[in-house]
Amino acid sequence: MSQANLSETLFKPRFKHPETSTLVRRFSAGKPQAMQSALSGNHVDHWYRLINRLMWIWRGVTPQEILDVQARIVMSEAERTDPELFDTVIGYRGGNWIFEWAKEAMQWQQKAGRKPILC
């Protein structure tokens, strides 16, 4: 009986990685927090993650970019862990929270790489 190469087994591409919402349960949105900060983000209906536009804008992401990424997530027809939550697309693919934000970051990295160094 032939034995499978361990590297092939361990590093075989997988497309249905566990989505964050299946690993970490969100605390009850109905519970008031001890202290609320404008930079803490908000629980928005139909989103598993905190939506923190103010912090993202402060860090340099434009409001248009935020809406573009969120639109790609919302419009995805890929399978979701919870069909009621937009940001629970299963697997690293279009519509997945990490995939879409990493794609946005990659575009900025490519733009930065094309700029001349000024020093």
mmCIF file of C-alpha atoms in Angstrom:
data_model
loop_
_atom_site.group_PDB
_atom_site.id
_atom_site.type_symbol
_atom_site.label_atom_id
_atom_site.label_comp_id
_atom_site.label_asym_id
_atom_site.label_seq_id
_atom_site.Cartn_x
_atom_site.Cartn_y
_atom_site.Cartn_z
ATOM 1 C CA MET A 1 0.000 0.000 0.000
ATOM 2 C CA SER A 2 1.526 3.350 -1.024
ATOM 3 C CA GLN A 3 1.854 5.998 1.628
ATOM 4 C CA ALA A 4 0.915 9.596 0.737
ATOM 5 C CA ASN A 5 3.637 12.203 0.851
ATOM 6 C CA LEU A 6 3.142 14.089 4.141
ATOM 7 C CA SER A 7 3.839 17.472 2.505
ATOM 8 C CA GLU A 8 1.206 16.783 -0.135
ATOM 9 C CA THR A 9 -1.295 15.907 2.565
ATOM 10 C CA LEU A 10 -0.510 18.869 4.823
ATOM 11 C CA PHE A 11 -0.273 21.502 2.116
ATOM 12 C CA LYS A 12 -3.002 20.285 -0.209
ATOM 13 C CA PRO A 13 -5.034 23.314 -1.329
ATOM 14 C CA ARG A 14 -8.294 23.689 0.546
ATOM 15 C CA PHE A 15 -11.102 25.965 -0.437
ATOM 16 C CA LYS A 16 -13.464 25.649 2.501
ATOM 17 C CA HIS A 17 -11.423 27.108 5.329
ATOM 18 C CA PRO A 18 -13.389 27.649 8.539
ATOM 19 C CA GLU A 19 -14.866 31.133 8.591
ATOM 20 C CA THR A 20 -14.176 33.322 11.643
ATOM 21 C CA SER A 21 -17.800 33.388 12.772
ATOM 22 C CA THR A 22 -17.669 29.597 13.260
ATOM 23 C CA LEU A 23 -14.579 29.851 15.465
ATOM 24 C CA VAL A 24 -15.322 32.915 17.603
ATOM 25 C CA ARG A 25 -18.802 33.659 18.857
ATOM 26 C CA ARG A 26 -19.779 37.315 18.930
ATOM 27 C CA PHE A 27 -20.832 38.696 22.296
ATOM 28 C CA SER A 28 -24.451 39.675 22.763
ATOM 29 C CA ALA A 29 -25.107 42.924 20.925
ATOM 30 C CA GLY A 30 -27.861 43.700 23.439
ATOM 31 C CA LYS A 31 -25.420 43.977 26.354
ATOM 32 C CA PRO A 32 -24.347 47.551 27.070
ATOM 33 C CA GLN A 33 -20.603 48.077 27.222
ATOM 34 C CA ALA A 34 -19.068 49.685 30.297
ATOM 35 C CA MET A 35 -17.593 52.482 28.194
ATOM 36 C CA GLN A 36 -18.403 53.416 24.614
ATOM 37 C CA SER A 37 -15.844 55.112 22.394
ATOM 38 C CA ALA A 38 -16.362 56.540 18.925
ATOM 39 C CA LEU A 39 -13.297 54.547 17.871
ATOM 40 C CA SER A 40 -14.647 51.227 19.172
ATOM 41 C CA GLY A 41 -16.834 50.553 16.160
ATOM 42 C CA ASN A 42 -20.474 49.605 15.982
ATOM 43 C CA HIS A 43 -22.472 46.443 15.612
ATOM 44 C CA VAL A 44 -24.349 46.922 12.377
ATOM 45 C CA ASP A 45 -27.254 44.685 11.393
ATOM 46 C CA HIS A 46 -26.267 41.825 9.052
ATOM 47 C CA TRP A 47 -22.523 42.119 9.825
ATOM 48 C CA TYR A 48 -20.662 39.679 12.080
ATOM 49 C CA ARG A 49 -17.682 41.996 12.508
ATOM 50 C CA LEU A 50 -17.603 45.426 14.079
ATOM 51 C CA ILE A 51 -17.877 48.124 11.442
ATOM 52 C CA ASN A 52 -15.445 50.852 12.383
ATOM 53 C CA ARG A 53 -15.503 53.389 9.543
ATOM 54 C CA LEU A 54 -14.131 56.244 11.656
ATOM 55 C CA MET A 55 -11.021 54.273 12.645
ATOM 56 C CA TRP A 56 -10.521 53.025 9.083
ATOM 57 C CA ILE A 57 -10.758 56.569 7.700
ATOM 58 C CA TRP A 58 -8.350 57.820 10.376
ATOM 59 C CA ARG A 59 -5.916 55.110 9.228
ATOM 60 C CA GLY A 60 -6.143 56.314 5.629
ATOM 61 C CA VAL A 61 -8.856 54.270 3.968
ATOM 62 C CA THR A 62 -11.210 56.501 2.015
ATOM 63 C CA PRO A 63 -14.963 56.229 2.590
ATOM 64 C CA GLN A 64 -15.344 55.178 -1.063
ATOM 65 C CA GLU A 65 -12.871 52.309 -0.618
ATOM 66 C CA ILE A 66 -14.714 51.129 2.489
ATOM 67 C CA LEU A 67 -18.009 51.109 0.601
ATOM 68 C CA ASP A 68 -16.415 49.355 -2.395
ATOM 69 C CA VAL A 69 -15.034 46.547 -0.216
ATOM 70 C CA GLN A 70 -18.291 46.212 1.691
ATOM 71 C CA ALA A 71 -20.240 46.120 -1.580
ATOM 72 C CA ARG A 72 -18.084 43.262 -2.899
ATOM 73 C CA ILE A 73 -18.702 41.364 0.337
ATOM 74 C CA VAL A 74 -22.462 41.989 0.298
ATOM 75 C CA MET A 75 -22.880 41.111 -3.390
ATOM 76 C CA SER A 76 -20.989 37.826 -3.183
ATOM 77 C CA GLU A 77 -23.071 34.801 -4.086
ATOM 78 C CA ALA A 78 -20.633 32.413 -2.379
ATOM 79 C CA GLU A 79 -21.814 30.163 0.438
ATOM 80 C CA ARG A 80 -21.961 31.829 3.860
ATOM 81 C CA THR A 81 -21.713 30.312 7.326
ATOM 82 C CA ASP A 82 -24.755 32.364 8.277
ATOM 83 C CA PRO A 83 -26.877 33.561 5.339
ATOM 84 C CA GLU A 84 -28.095 36.491 7.463
ATOM 85 C CA LEU A 85 -24.556 37.873 7.937
ATOM 86 C CA PHE A 86 -22.794 39.382 4.924
ATOM 87 C CA ASP A 87 -19.229 38.858 6.139
ATOM 88 C CA THR A 88 -19.374 35.107 6.707
ATOM 89 C CA VAL A 89 -18.392 33.889 3.217
ATOM 90 C CA ILE A 90 -16.760 30.484 3.557
ATOM 91 C CA GLY A 91 -13.274 30.070 2.111
ATOM 92 C CA TYR A 92 -10.649 32.476 0.851
ATOM 93 C CA ARG A 93 -12.456 33.764 -2.234
ATOM 94 C CA GLY A 94 -14.296 36.805 -3.529
ATOM 95 C CA GLY A 95 -16.726 38.062 -0.907
ATOM 96 C CA ASN A 96 -14.701 36.769 2.046
ATOM 97 C CA TRP A 97 -13.823 39.568 4.512
ATOM 98 C CA ILE A 98 -10.088 38.785 4.623
ATOM 99 C CA PHE A 99 -9.877 38.179 0.868
ATOM 100 C CA GLU A 100 -11.523 41.503 -0.013
ATOM 101 C CA TRP A 101 -9.485 43.607 2.422
ATOM 102 C CA ALA A 102 -6.253 41.836 1.406
ATOM 103 C CA LYS A 103 -7.117 42.510 -2.250
ATOM 104 C CA GLU A 104 -7.590 46.210 -1.424
ATOM 105 C CA ALA A 105 -4.261 46.260 0.439
ATOM 106 C CA MET A 106 -2.517 44.549 -2.482
ATOM 107 C CA GLN A 107 -3.742 47.264 -4.849
ATOM 108 C CA TRP A 108 -2.297 49.947 -2.549
ATOM 109 C CA GLN A 109 0.979 47.999 -2.291
ATOM 110 C CA GLN A 110 1.211 47.833 -6.084
ATOM 111 C CA LYS A 111 0.578 51.587 -6.367
ATOM 112 C CA ALA A 112 3.270 52.245 -3.765
ATOM 113 C CA GLY A 113 5.727 50.054 -5.660
ATOM 114 C CA ARG A 114 5.270 52.139 -8.813
ATOM 115 C CA LYS A 115 6.057 55.449 -7.063
ATOM 116 C CA PRO A 116 9.646 56.714 -7.224
ATOM 117 C CA ILE A 117 11.622 56.731 -3.975
ATOM 118 C CA LEU A 118 12.177 60.346 -2.909
ATOM 119 C CA CYS A 119 15.220 59.997 -0.650
#
